Amino acid sequence: MPLETNVVWSDRCLLHEPSAEIWVGVRTEATEVPARAQAIREALVAEGARVVDATPHTDDALLRVHDSALVEYLRGAWSEWEEAGLPTDPGQDRVVPYVFAHAALMPTGQARVPVAVWARPGYFAYDTMTLVGPGTWEAARAAADVALTAVDHVLAGAATAYACTRPPGHHVCRSVYGGSCYLNNAAIAAAAFADSGARVGVLDVDAHHGNGTQEVFYERSDVLTGSVHVDPGAGWFPHFLGFADEDRAGANRNVPVAPGTEDDGWLTAVELLTTWLRDVDALVVALGVDAAAGDPESPLRVTTEGYRSAGRLVGALGRPTVVVQEGGYDLSRIGELVLAFLQGVEESRR
Ligand code: SP5
Ligand code: ZN
């Protein structure tokens, strides 16, 4: 039986080429590469999925989630870097911070955006791994359109839509970016649903805590955010966030799991969150498949069948659902993992 869920796509998402990640000061090979999206698309098309192009949306939808200063910075970051000559002197071909606007520097107030082009990224980025190059803005902006188009499909009556977003988004806060992410696609989708009057749930199954989505909706009771992820207390990104005690007004739920967790433990956590989200009107799934065994960026050991079961739990909620792609870095497995999840969703809807 062919996959019924439409794949929302934009070729522009391929334009971001991070080239590297600066990790502990060392330039290491990038993992969040364009081939990820192509591998997913191929696997879904091979199962008969229909690919639909994203339609343009205005910046208004982005500004429901992000500070305009962040959006404007990202829009111009590459060109101001290039115009300042930094690609030739000192020879850095990607925008990368060297100083950071650490909160403890500013006991009496907010930092100013620095005037030096080389200092500006440290106001908006919170790590050195998330590089900006010539195509980064166009790709990130296209990914937001992909997520918003998927919401349109569901609001028009589709049970589920899959947003093949890249670069990913769930580590981006209202005003700062990081974690290989630039705009928070899942949060933008959730805010669009909420604007239609729905009470929204975000279920984040990426191997890493969805810290950006948590921060964006922390003060909002109309959007519930739940995340299952490898325990930051065991030494994993995003390190500062993702602990179980971050729930405030009952609108956020974190379920950290130990490194090495397999299907049973992970699915117990997923089910705890789907049960918690059972009364929402609409659901956004932040679908990272980096929790899979063998993924280079996480120590979790979920199988393809585990992702299928997670999809079944989501489908069983019977809610209008937008699935937004997040992480997943094993190019040989990423397609089958996403496919299994989407098949699981469809199976329990039948
Ligand atoms: C969207 C998403 O899954 N972002 C996760 C980013 C987590 N990156 C943490 C990187 C930690 C160091 N990785 C070492 C490999 C060097 N390339
Ligand atoms: Zn991840």
CSV table of N, CA, C and O in Angstrom, one decimal, residues 143-220:
chain,number,residue,atom,x,y,z
A,143,ALA,N,12.7,26.1,4.7
A,143,ALA,CA,12.3,25.1,5.6
A,143,ALA,C,11.0,25.6,6.4
A,143,ALA,O,10.1,24.8,6.6
A,144,ALA,N,11.0,26.8,6.8
A,144,ALA,CA,9.9,27.4,7.5
A,144,ALA,C,8.6,27.3,6.5
A,144,ALA,O,7.5,27.0,7.0
A,145,ASP,N,8.8,27.7,5.3
A,145,ASP,CA,7.7,27.6,4.3
A,145,ASP,C,7.2,26.1,4.2
A,145,ASP,O,6.0,25.9,4.0
A,146,VAL,N,8.1,25.2,4.2
A,146,VAL,CA,7.8,23.8,4.1
A,146,VAL,C,6.9,23.4,5.3
A,146,VAL,O,5.8,22.8,5.1
A,147,ALA,N,7.3,23.8,6.5
A,147,ALA,CA,6.5,23.5,7.7
A,147,ALA,C,5.1,24.2,7.6
A,147,ALA,O,4.1,23.5,8.0
A,148,LEU,N,5.1,25.4,7.2
A,148,LEU,CA,3.8,26.2,7.1
A,148,LEU,C,2.9,25.6,6.1
A,148,LEU,O,1.7,25.5,6.3
A,149,THR,N,3.5,25.1,5.0
A,149,THR,CA,2.7,24.5,3.9
A,149,THR,C,2.1,23.2,4.4
A,149,THR,O,0.9,22.9,4.1
A,150,ALA,N,2.8,22.4,5.2
A,150,ALA,CA,2.3,21.2,5.8
A,150,ALA,C,1.1,21.5,6.7
A,150,ALA,O,0.1,20.8,6.7
A,151,VAL,N,1.2,22.6,7.5
A,151,VAL,CA,0.1,23.1,8.3
A,151,VAL,C,-1.1,23.4,7.5
A,151,VAL,O,-2.3,23.0,7.8
A,152,ASP,N,-0.9,24.1,6.4
A,152,ASP,CA,-2.0,24.4,5.4
A,152,ASP,C,-2.7,23.2,5.0
A,152,ASP,O,-4.0,23.1,4.9
A,153,HIS,N,-2.0,22.1,4.6
A,153,HIS,CA,-2.6,20.9,4.1
A,153,HIS,C,-3.5,20.3,5.2
A,153,HIS,O,-4.6,19.8,4.9
A,154,VAL,N,-3.0,20.3,6.4
A,154,VAL,CA,-3.8,19.7,7.5
A,154,VAL,C,-5.0,20.5,7.8
A,154,VAL,O,-6.1,20.0,8.1
A,155,LEU,N,-4.8,21.8,7.8
A,155,LEU,CA,-6.0,22.7,8.1
A,155,LEU,C,-7.0,22.5,7.0
A,155,LEU,O,-8.2,22.7,7.2
A,156,ALA,N,-6.6,22.1,5.8
A,156,ALA,CA,-7.5,21.9,4.7
A,156,ALA,C,-8.1,20.5,4.7
A,156,ALA,O,-8.8,20.2,3.8
A,157,GLY,N,-7.7,19.7,5.7
A,157,GLY,CA,-8.4,18.4,5.8
A,157,GLY,C,-7.5,17.2,5.8
A,157,GLY,O,-8.0,16.1,6.1
A,158,ALA,N,-6.2,17.3,5.4
A,158,ALA,CA,-5.4,16.1,5.4
A,158,ALA,C,-5.2,15.6,6.9
A,158,ALA,O,-5.1,16.5,7.8
A,159,ALA,N,-5.2,14.3,7.1
A,159,ALA,CA,-5.0,13.8,8.4
A,159,ALA,C,-3.6,14.1,8.9
A,159,ALA,O,-3.4,14.5,10.1
A,160,THR,N,-2.6,13.9,8.0
A,160,THR,CA,-1.2,14.1,8.4
A,160,THR,C,-0.5,14.7,7.2
A,160,THR,O,-0.9,14.4,6.0
A,161,ALA,N,0.5,15.5,7.4
A,161,ALA,CA,1.4,16.0,6.4
A,161,ALA,C,2.8,15.9,6.9
A,161,ALA,O,3.0,16.1,8.1
A,162,TYR,N,3.7,15.6,6.0
A,162,TYR,CA,5.1,15.5,6.4
A,162,TYR,C,5.9,16.6,5.8
A,162,TYR,O,6.0,16.8,4.6
A,163,ALA,N,6.6,17.4,6.7
A,163,ALA,CA,7.4,18.5,6.2
A,163,ALA,C,8.8,18.1,6.2
A,163,ALA,O,9.4,17.8,7.3
A,164,CYS,N,9.4,17.9,5.0
A,164,CYS,CA,10.8,17.5,4.9
A,164,CYS,C,11.7,18.7,5.0
A,164,CYS,O,12.3,19.1,4.1
A,165,THR,N,11.8,19.1,6.2
A,165,THR,CA,12.5,20.4,6.5
A,165,THR,C,14.0,20.1,6.8
A,165,THR,O,14.4,19.1,7.4
A,166,ARG,N,14.8,21.0,6.3
A,166,ARG,CA,16.3,21.0,6.4
A,166,ARG,C,16.8,22.3,6.0
A,166,ARG,O,16.4,22.8,4.9
A,167,PRO,N,17.6,23.0,6.8
A,167,PRO,CA,18.1,22.6,8.1
A,167,PRO,C,17.0,22.4,9.2
A,167,PRO,O,15.9,23.0,9.0
A,168,PRO,N,17.3,21.6,10.2
A,168,PRO,CA,16.3,21.4,11.3
A,168,PRO,C,16.1,22.7,12.1
A,168,PRO,O,16.7,23.7,11.8
A,169,GLY,N,15.3,22.6,13.2
A,169,GLY,CA,14.9,23.8,13.9
A,169,GLY,C,14.8,23.8,15.4
A,169,GLY,O,14.8,24.8,16.0
A,170,HIS,N,14.6,22.6,16.0
A,170,HIS,CA,14.1,22.6,17.3
A,170,HIS,C,15.0,23.1,18.4
A,170,HIS,O,14.6,23.3,19.6
A,171,HIS,N,16.3,23.4,18.1
A,171,HIS,CA,17.2,24.0,19.1
A,171,HIS,C,17.1,25.6,19.1
A,171,HIS,O,17.8,26.2,19.8
A,172,VAL,N,16.3,26.1,18.2
A,172,VAL,CA,16.3,27.6,18.1
A,172,VAL,C,15.3,28.2,19.0
A,172,VAL,O,14.1,27.8,19.0
A,173,CYS,N,15.7,29.1,19.8
A,173,CYS,CA,14.9,29.8,20.8
A,173,CYS,C,14.3,31.1,20.1
A,173,CYS,O,14.5,31.3,18.9
A,174,ARG,N,13.5,31.8,20.9
A,174,ARG,CA,12.9,33.1,20.3
A,174,ARG,C,14.0,34.0,19.7
A,174,ARG,O,13.8,34.5,18.6
A,175,SER,N,15.1,34.1,20.4
A,175,SER,CA,16.1,35.1,20.0
A,175,SER,C,17.5,34.6,19.7
A,175,SER,O,18.4,35.4,19.3
A,176,VAL,N,17.8,33.3,19.9
A,176,VAL,CA,19.1,32.8,19.6
A,176,VAL,C,19.0,31.5,18.9
A,176,VAL,O,18.1,30.7,19.1
A,177,TYR,N,20.1,31.2,18.1
A,177,TYR,CA,20.1,30.0,17.3
A,177,TYR,C,21.3,29.1,17.7
A,177,TYR,O,22.3,29.6,18.3
A,178,GLY,N,21.2,27.8,17.3
A,178,GLY,CA,22.3,26.9,17.6
A,178,GLY,C,21.8,25.4,17.3
A,178,GLY,O,20.8,25.2,16.8
A,179,GLY,N,22.7,24.5,17.6
A,179,GLY,CA,22.4,23.1,17.4
A,179,GLY,C,22.1,22.7,16.0
A,179,GLY,O,21.3,21.9,15.7
A,180,SER,N,22.8,23.3,15.0
A,180,SER,CA,22.6,23.1,13.6
A,180,SER,C,21.3,23.6,13.1
A,180,SER,O,20.8,23.2,12.0
A,181,CYS,N,20.7,24.5,13.8
A,181,CYS,CA,19.3,25.0,13.5
A,181,CYS,C,19.3,26.5,13.4
A,181,CYS,O,20.1,27.2,14.2
A,182,TYR,N,18.5,27.1,12.6
A,182,TYR,CA,18.4,28.6,12.4
A,182,TYR,C,17.1,29.2,12.6
A,182,TYR,O,17.0,30.3,13.2
A,183,LEU,N,16.0,28.5,12.1
A,183,LEU,CA,14.7,28.9,12.4
A,183,LEU,C,13.9,27.7,13.0
A,183,LEU,O,14.1,26.6,12.5
A,184,ASN,N,13.1,27.9,14.0
A,184,ASN,CA,12.4,26.7,14.6
A,184,ASN,C,11.1,26.3,13.8
A,184,ASN,O,10.0,26.8,14.1
A,185,ASN,N,11.3,25.5,12.8
A,185,ASN,CA,10.3,25.1,11.9
A,185,ASN,C,9.1,24.5,12.7
A,185,ASN,O,7.9,24.8,12.4
A,186,ALA,N,9.3,23.6,13.7
A,186,ALA,CA,8.2,22.9,14.4
A,186,ALA,C,7.5,24.0,15.2
A,186,ALA,O,6.2,23.9,15.3
A,187,ALA,N,8.2,24.9,15.8
A,187,ALA,CA,7.5,25.9,16.6
A,187,ALA,C,6.7,26.9,15.7
A,187,ALA,O,5.6,27.3,16.1
A,188,ILE,N,7.3,27.2,14.6
A,188,ILE,CA,6.5,28.0,13.6
A,188,ILE,C,5.2,27.3,13.2
A,188,ILE,O,4.2,27.9,13.1
A,189,ALA,N,5.3,26.0,13.0
A,189,ALA,CA,4.1,25.2,12.6
A,189,ALA,C,3.1,25.2,13.8
A,189,ALA,O,1.9,25.4,13.6
A,190,ALA,N,3.6,25.0,15.0
A,190,ALA,CA,2.7,24.9,16.2
A,190,ALA,C,2.0,26.3,16.4
A,190,ALA,O,0.9,26.3,16.7
A,191,ALA,N,2.8,27.4,16.2
A,191,ALA,CA,2.2,28.7,16.4
A,191,ALA,C,1.1,29.0,15.3
A,191,ALA,O,0.1,29.6,15.6
A,192,ALA,N,1.4,28.5,14.1
A,192,ALA,CA,0.4,28.7,13.0
A,192,ALA,C,-0.9,27.9,13.4
A,192,ALA,O,-2.0,28.4,13.2
A,193,PHE,N,-0.8,26.7,13.9
A,193,PHE,CA,-1.9,25.9,14.4
A,193,PHE,C,-2.7,26.7,15.5
A,193,PHE,O,-3.9,26.8,15.5
A,194,ALA,N,-1.9,27.2,16.4
A,194,ALA,CA,-2.5,27.9,17.6
A,194,ALA,C,-3.2,29.1,17.1
A,194,ALA,O,-4.3,29.5,17.7
A,195,ASP,N,-2.7,29.8,16.1
A,195,ASP,CA,-3.4,31.0,15.5
A,195,ASP,C,-4.8,30.6,14.9
A,195,ASP,O,-5.7,31.5,14.9
A,196,SER,N,-5.0,29.3,14.5
A,196,SER,CA,-6.3,28.9,14.0
A,196,SER,C,-7.2,28.6,15.2
A,196,SER,O,-8.3,28.2,15.0
A,197,GLY,N,-6.7,28.8,16.4
A,197,GLY,CA,-7.6,28.6,17.6
A,197,GLY,C,-7.4,27.2,18.3
A,197,GLY,O,-8.1,26.9,19.3
A,198,ALA,N,-6.5,26.4,17.7
A,198,ALA,CA,-6.3,25.1,18.3
A,198,ALA,C,-5.5,25.1,19.5
A,198,ALA,O,-4.6,25.9,19.7
A,199,ARG,N,-5.8,24.2,20.4
A,199,ARG,CA,-4.8,23.8,21.5
A,199,ARG,C,-3.9,22.8,20.9
A,199,ARG,O,-4.3,21.8,20.4
A,200,VAL,N,-2.6,23.1,20.9
A,200,VAL,CA,-1.6,22.4,20.2
A,200,VAL,C,-0.7,21.6,21.1
A,200,VAL,O,-0.3,22.1,22.2
A,201,GLY,N,-0.3,20.4,20.7
A,201,GLY,CA,0.8,19.7,21.4
A,201,GLY,C,2.0,19.5,20.4
A,201,GLY,O,1.8,19.3,19.2
A,202,VAL,N,3.2,19.7,21.0
A,202,VAL,CA,4.4,19.4,20.2
A,202,VAL,C,5.0,18.2,20.9
A,202,VAL,O,5.3,18.2,22.1
A,203,LEU,N,5.2,17.1,20.1
A,203,LEU,CA,5.9,15.9,20.6
A,203,LEU,C,7.2,15.8,19.9
A,203,LEU,O,7.3,15.7,18.7
A,204,ASP,N,8.3,16.0,20.7
A,204,ASP,CA,9.7,16.0,20.1
A,204,ASP,C,10.4,14.7,20.4
A,204,ASP,O,10.7,14.4,21.6
A,205,VAL,N,10.6,13.9,19.4
A,205,VAL,CA,11.3,12.6,19.6
A,205,VAL,C,12.7,12.5,19.1
A,205,VAL,O,13.3,11.5,19.0
A,206,ASP,N,13.2,13.7,18.7
A,206,ASP,CA,14.6,13.8,18.3
A,206,ASP,C,15.5,13.3,19.5
A,206,ASP,O,15.1,13.4,20.7
A,207,ALA,N,16.7,12.8,19.2
A,207,ALA,CA,17.5,12.3,20.3
A,207,ALA,C,17.9,13.4,21.3
A,207,ALA,O,18.3,13.1,22.4
A,208,HIS,N,17.9,14.6,20.8
A,208,HIS,CA,18.3,15.7,21.7
A,208,HIS,C,17.1,16.5,22.2
A,208,HIS,O,16.1,16.6,21.4
A,209,HIS,N,17.2,17.1,23.3
A,209,HIS,CA,16.1,17.9,23.9
A,209,HIS,C,15.8,19.1,23.0
A,209,HIS,O,16.6,19.8,22.4
A,210,GLY,N,14.4,19.3,22.8
A,210,GLY,CA,14.0,20.4,22.0
A,210,GLY,C,14.0,21.7,22.8
A,210,GLY,O,12.9,22.2,23.0
A,211,ASN,N,15.1,22.1,23.1
A,211,ASN,CA,15.2,23.3,24.0
A,211,ASN,C,14.7,24.6,23.4
A,211,ASN,O,14.1,25.4,24.2
A,212,GLY,N,14.8,24.7,22.1
A,212,GLY,CA,14.3,25.9,21.5
A,212,GLY,C,12.8,26.0,21.6
A,212,GLY,O,12.2,27.0,22.0
A,213,THR,N,12.1,24.9,21.3
A,213,THR,CA,10.7,24.8,21.3
A,213,THR,C,10.2,25.0,22.7
A,213,THR,O,9.2,25.7,22.9
A,214,GLN,N,10.9,24.4,23.7
A,214,GLN,CA,10.5,24.6,25.1
A,214,GLN,C,10.5,26.1,25.4
A,214,GLN,O,9.6,26.6,26.1
A,215,GLU,N,11.6,26.7,25.1
A,215,GLU,CA,11.8,28.2,25.5
A,215,GLU,C,10.7,29.0,24.8
A,215,GLU,O,10.2,29.9,25.4
A,216,VAL,N,10.5,28.8,23.5
A,216,VAL,CA,9.5,29.6,22.7
A,216,VAL,C,8.1,29.6,23.4
A,216,VAL,O,7.5,30.6,23.5
A,217,PHE,N,7.7,28.4,23.9
A,217,PHE,CA,6.4,28.3,24.4
A,217,PHE,C,6.3,28.2,25.9
A,217,PHE,O,5.2,27.9,26.4
A,218,TYR,N,7.4,28.5,26.6
A,218,TYR,CA,7.5,28.3,28.0
A,218,TYR,C,6.4,29.0,28.8
A,218,TYR,O,5.8,28.5,29.7
A,219,GLU,N,6.0,30.2,28.3
A,219,GLU,CA,5.0,31.0,29.0
A,219,GLU,C,3.6,30.8,28.4
A,219,GLU,O,2.7,31.5,28.8
A,220,ARG,N,3.4,29.9,27.5
A,220,ARG,CA,2.1,29.8,26.8
A,220,ARG,C,1.4,28.5,27.2
A,220,ARG,O,2.0,27.4,27.1
